[in-house]
XYZ file of C-alpha atoms in Angstrom:
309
model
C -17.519 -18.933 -14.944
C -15.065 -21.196 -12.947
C -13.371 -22.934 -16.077
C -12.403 -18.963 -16.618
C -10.086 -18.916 -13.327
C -7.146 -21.477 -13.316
C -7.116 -24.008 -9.964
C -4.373 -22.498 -7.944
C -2.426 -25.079 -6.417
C -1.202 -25.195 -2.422
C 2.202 -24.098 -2.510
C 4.741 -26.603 -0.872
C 5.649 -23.408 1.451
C 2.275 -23.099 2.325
C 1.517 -26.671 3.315
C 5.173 -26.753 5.673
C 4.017 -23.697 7.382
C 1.100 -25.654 8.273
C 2.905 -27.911 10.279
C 3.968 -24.543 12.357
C 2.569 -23.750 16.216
C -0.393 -21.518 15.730
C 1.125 -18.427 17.047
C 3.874 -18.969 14.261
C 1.135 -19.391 11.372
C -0.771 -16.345 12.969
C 2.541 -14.231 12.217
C 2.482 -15.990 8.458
C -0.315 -14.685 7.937
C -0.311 -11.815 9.256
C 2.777 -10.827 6.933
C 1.412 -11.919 3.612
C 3.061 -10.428 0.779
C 0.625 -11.291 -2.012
C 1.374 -10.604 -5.550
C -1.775 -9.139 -7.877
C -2.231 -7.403 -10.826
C -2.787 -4.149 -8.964
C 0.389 -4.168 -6.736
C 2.323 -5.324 -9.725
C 1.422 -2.416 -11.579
C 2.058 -0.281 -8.772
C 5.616 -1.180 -8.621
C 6.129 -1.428 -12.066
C 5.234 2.143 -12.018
C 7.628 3.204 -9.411
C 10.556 1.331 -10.904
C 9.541 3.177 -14.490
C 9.435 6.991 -12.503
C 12.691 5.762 -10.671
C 14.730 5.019 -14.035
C 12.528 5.512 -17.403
C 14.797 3.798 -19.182
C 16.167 0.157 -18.594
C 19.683 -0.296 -17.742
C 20.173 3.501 -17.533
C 20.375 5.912 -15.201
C 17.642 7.297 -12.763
C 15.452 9.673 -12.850
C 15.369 13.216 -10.928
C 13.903 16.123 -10.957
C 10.608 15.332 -11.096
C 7.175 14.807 -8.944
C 4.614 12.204 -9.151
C 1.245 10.950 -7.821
C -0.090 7.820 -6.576
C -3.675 7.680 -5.630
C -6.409 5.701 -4.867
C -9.323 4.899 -2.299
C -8.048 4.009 1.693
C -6.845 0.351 1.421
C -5.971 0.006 -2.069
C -2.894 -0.953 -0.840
C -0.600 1.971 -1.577
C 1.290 2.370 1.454
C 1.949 -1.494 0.901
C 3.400 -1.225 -2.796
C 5.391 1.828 -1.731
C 7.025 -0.083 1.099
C 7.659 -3.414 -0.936
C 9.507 -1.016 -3.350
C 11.420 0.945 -0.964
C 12.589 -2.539 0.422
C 14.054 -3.511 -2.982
C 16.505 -1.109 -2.486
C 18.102 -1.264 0.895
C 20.656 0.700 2.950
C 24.244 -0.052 2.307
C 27.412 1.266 3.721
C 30.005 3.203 1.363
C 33.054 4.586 1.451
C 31.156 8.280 2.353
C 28.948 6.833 4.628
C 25.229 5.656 4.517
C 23.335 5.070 1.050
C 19.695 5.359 1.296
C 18.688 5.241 -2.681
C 14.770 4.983 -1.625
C 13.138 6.936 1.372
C 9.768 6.630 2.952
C 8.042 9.165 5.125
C 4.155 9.214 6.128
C 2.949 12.738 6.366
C 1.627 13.822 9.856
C -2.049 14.058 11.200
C -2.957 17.681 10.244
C 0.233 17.830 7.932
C 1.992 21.633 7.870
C 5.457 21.979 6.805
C 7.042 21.869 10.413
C 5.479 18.236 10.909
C 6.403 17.078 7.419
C 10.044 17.913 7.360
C 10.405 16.516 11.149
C 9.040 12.880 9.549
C 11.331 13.138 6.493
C 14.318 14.368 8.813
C 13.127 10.705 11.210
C 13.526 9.129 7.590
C 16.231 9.797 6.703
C 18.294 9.269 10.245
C 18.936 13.022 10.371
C 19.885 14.090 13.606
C 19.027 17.327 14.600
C 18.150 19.649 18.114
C 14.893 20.356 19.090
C 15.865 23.643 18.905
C 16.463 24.020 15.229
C 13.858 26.555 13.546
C 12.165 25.191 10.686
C 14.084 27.057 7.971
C 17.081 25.138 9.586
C 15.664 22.165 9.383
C 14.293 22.086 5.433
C 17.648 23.170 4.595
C 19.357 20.547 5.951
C 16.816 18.070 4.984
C 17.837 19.576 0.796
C 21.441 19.757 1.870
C 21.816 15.848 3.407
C 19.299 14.298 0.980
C 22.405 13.855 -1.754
C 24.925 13.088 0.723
C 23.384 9.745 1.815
C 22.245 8.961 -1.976
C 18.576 9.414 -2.126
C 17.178 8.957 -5.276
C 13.282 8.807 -4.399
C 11.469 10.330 -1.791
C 7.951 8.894 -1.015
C 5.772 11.258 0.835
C 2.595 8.873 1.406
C -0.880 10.259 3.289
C -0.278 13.302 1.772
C -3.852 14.318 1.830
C -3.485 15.218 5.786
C -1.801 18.536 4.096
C -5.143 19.664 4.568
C -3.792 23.145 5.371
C -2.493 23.121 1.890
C -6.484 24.835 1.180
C -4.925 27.664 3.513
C -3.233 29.778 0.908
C 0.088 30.729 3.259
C 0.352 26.722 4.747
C -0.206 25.733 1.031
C 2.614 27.739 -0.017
C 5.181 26.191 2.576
C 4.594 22.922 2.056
C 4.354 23.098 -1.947
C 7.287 25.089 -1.673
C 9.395 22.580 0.298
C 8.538 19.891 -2.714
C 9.643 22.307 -5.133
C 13.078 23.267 -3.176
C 13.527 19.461 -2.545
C 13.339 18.544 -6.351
C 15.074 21.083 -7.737
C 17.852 21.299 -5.082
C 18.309 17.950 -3.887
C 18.128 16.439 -7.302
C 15.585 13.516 -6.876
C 12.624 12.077 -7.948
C 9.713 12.909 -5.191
C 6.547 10.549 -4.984
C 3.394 11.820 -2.920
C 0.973 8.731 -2.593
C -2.683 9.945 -1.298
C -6.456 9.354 -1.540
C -8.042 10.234 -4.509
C -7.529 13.922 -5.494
C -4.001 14.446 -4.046
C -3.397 15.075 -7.907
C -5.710 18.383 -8.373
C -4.642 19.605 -4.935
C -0.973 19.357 -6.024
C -1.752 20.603 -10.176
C -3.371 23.824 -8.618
C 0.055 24.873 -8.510
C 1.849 25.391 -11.546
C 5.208 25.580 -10.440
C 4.091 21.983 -8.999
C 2.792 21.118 -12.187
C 6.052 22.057 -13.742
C 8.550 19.521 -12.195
C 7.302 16.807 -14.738
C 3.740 17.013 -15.514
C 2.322 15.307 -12.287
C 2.682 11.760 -13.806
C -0.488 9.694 -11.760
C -1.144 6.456 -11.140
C -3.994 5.523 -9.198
C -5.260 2.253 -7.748
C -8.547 1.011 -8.247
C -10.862 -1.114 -6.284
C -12.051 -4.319 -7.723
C -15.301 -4.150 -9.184
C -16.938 -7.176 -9.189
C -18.613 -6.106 -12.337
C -15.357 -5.331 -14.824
C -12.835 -7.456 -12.338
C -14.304 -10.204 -10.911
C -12.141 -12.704 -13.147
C -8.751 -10.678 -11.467
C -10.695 -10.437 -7.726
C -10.976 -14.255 -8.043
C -6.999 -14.924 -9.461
C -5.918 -12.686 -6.339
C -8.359 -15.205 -3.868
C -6.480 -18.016 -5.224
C -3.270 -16.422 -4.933
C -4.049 -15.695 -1.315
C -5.535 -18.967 -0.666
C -2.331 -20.790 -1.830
C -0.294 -18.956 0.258
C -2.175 -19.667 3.271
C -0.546 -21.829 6.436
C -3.391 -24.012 5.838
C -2.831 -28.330 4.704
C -5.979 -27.475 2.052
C -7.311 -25.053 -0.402
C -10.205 -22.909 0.895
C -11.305 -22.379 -3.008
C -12.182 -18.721 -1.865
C -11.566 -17.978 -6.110
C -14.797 -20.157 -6.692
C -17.076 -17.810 -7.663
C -19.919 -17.448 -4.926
C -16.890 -17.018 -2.349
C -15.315 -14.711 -4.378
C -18.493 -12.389 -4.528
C -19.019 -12.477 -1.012
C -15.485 -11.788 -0.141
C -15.379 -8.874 -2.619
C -19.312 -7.245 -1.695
C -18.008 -7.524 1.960
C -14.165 -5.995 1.085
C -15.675 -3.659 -1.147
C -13.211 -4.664 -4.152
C -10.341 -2.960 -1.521
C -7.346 -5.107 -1.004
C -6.751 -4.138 2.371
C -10.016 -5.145 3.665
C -9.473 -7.815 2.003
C -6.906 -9.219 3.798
C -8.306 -7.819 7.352
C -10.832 -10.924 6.240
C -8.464 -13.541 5.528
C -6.677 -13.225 8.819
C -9.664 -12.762 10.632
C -11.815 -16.068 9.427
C -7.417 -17.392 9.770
C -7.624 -16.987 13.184
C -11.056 -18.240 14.090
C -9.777 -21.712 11.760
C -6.339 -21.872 13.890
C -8.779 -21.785 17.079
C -10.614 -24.823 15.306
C -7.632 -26.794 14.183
C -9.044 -26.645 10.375
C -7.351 -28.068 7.692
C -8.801 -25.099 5.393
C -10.832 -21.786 5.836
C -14.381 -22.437 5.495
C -17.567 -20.057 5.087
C -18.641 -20.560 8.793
C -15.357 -18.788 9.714
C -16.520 -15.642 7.652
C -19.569 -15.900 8.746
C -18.437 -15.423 12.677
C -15.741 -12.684 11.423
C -18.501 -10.653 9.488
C -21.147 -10.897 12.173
C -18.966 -8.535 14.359
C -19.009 -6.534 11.443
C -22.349 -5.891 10.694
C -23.747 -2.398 11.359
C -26.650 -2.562 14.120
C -30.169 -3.600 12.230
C -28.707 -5.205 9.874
C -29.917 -8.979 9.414
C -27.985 -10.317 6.323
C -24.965 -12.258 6.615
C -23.056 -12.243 3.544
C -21.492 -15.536 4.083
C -24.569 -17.578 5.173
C -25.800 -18.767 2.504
C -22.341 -19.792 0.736
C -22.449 -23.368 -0.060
């Protein structure tokens, strides 16, 4: 099954940072940006809600849904997207075309429109009621040239199961779409979809387009679990290739990550950090195999990396 995976090569980049002080490579690491076929479908997405149609205009109007397990890496593609379009000064002021907010513990609508008001760089008193506050959050949106809101961790609107919470907050989206005139992206776990389509005013602003990021099953995905291990592995601060896409380090990584992309990573830095200690040219399975030992739950005797050879 390895002929089915191409060799990545050790990028140039990869092998200067190498020649970095450890703390230095430790930050390289640390802030990654790895490209996969998950995370480019992810923004792909975003960029097709933003403007449907290349090389016109955007879209508005409108509410979607991004979902998927914790650490599928949707707070990460949301970010890397907001980042492509960043604020600029015009002749009225600030532009912000893309804005992120990440909904409180406990959610409610006080809580979310104080996070969107942060967002955004509204200033406003303490004092301000709430109503005050949602209205100014639909009256400035347009005035510093938002075209997407992304509302991510929306499933801590657990009070949206309490019928009058529910109503606030689902009402705020509504008043935000149709009033502000943008598009308005809510990025959850799995199911933020049917809690939002119980509504069918909700349902309404555009159908609830959904696009939700799966883990990697080894069984379907191993041959794309293994391209995204090379892709990491050639991006690492590190003189050598680890081979973590050969397939008996792939499985490992991936039974241990659970296929999640977050975890994934939490890994790589991990067994990074234990090689930087070492002064290793490369990551090797003995590195894992000290990382996941502090992960095993109590009793259990298998280390997933042992027997890697």
């Amino acid at each position: 099954m390895n002929e089915m995976v191409r060799n990545p090569l050790k990028l140039e980049a990869s092998v200067q940072a190498s020649k970095l002080t450890n703390g230095e490579r430790q930050t390289y690491i640390k802030s990654l940006v790895v490209g996969h076929d998950r995370f480019d479908a992810t923004l792909a997405t975003l960029q097709r809600w933003h403007f449907p149609v290349k090389g016109g205009v955007r879209n508005y109007g409108k509410i979607a849904v991004i979902q998927g397990d914790a650490r599928t890496g949707k707070t990460f593609a949301c970010e890397q997207y907001m980042k492509r379009f960043p604020i600029t000064e015009t002749a009225s002021g600030i532009s912000k075309p893309v804005i992120m907010a990440s909904t409180p513990e406990g959610g409610g609508l006080r809580p979310l429109a104080n996070v969107i008001a942060d967002a955004m760089g509204l200033l406003v008193s303490q004092r301000i009621n709430t109503i005050g506050l949602v209205n100014a959050i639909i009256d400035v949106l347009p005035k510093i040239g938002c075209e997407m809101l992304i509302i991510d961790e929306f499933q801590e609107n657990e009070d949206l199961r309490r019928p009058r919470k529910r109503q606030d907050v689902l009402g705020f989206l509504k008043r935000i779409v149709d009033r502000s005139k943008v598009m308005v992206v809510v990025a959850g776990l799995d199911g933020t979809r049917d809690m939002l389509a119980s509504d069918p005013q909700i349902l309404g602003r555009g159908n609830l387009p959904t696009h939700t990021i799966p883990h990697y099953a080894w069984e379907t995905d191993s041959i794309y679990f293994r391209a995204l291990c090379g892709a990491i592995d050639a991006l690492l601060p590190f003189p050598e290739m680890s081979n973590l896409h050969y397939q008996w380090f792939a499985s490992r990584l991936n039974e241990a990550s659970a296929g999640l992309i977050g975890r994934l990573m939490d890994y790589v830095y991990e067994a990074s950090c234990i090689a930087l200690n070492e002064g290793a040219r490369q990551l090797l399975p003995r590195h894992f195999v000290e990382y996941h030992r502090t992960t095993m739950p109590k009793g259990e005797s298998r280390n997933l990396f042992e027997d890697a050879d």
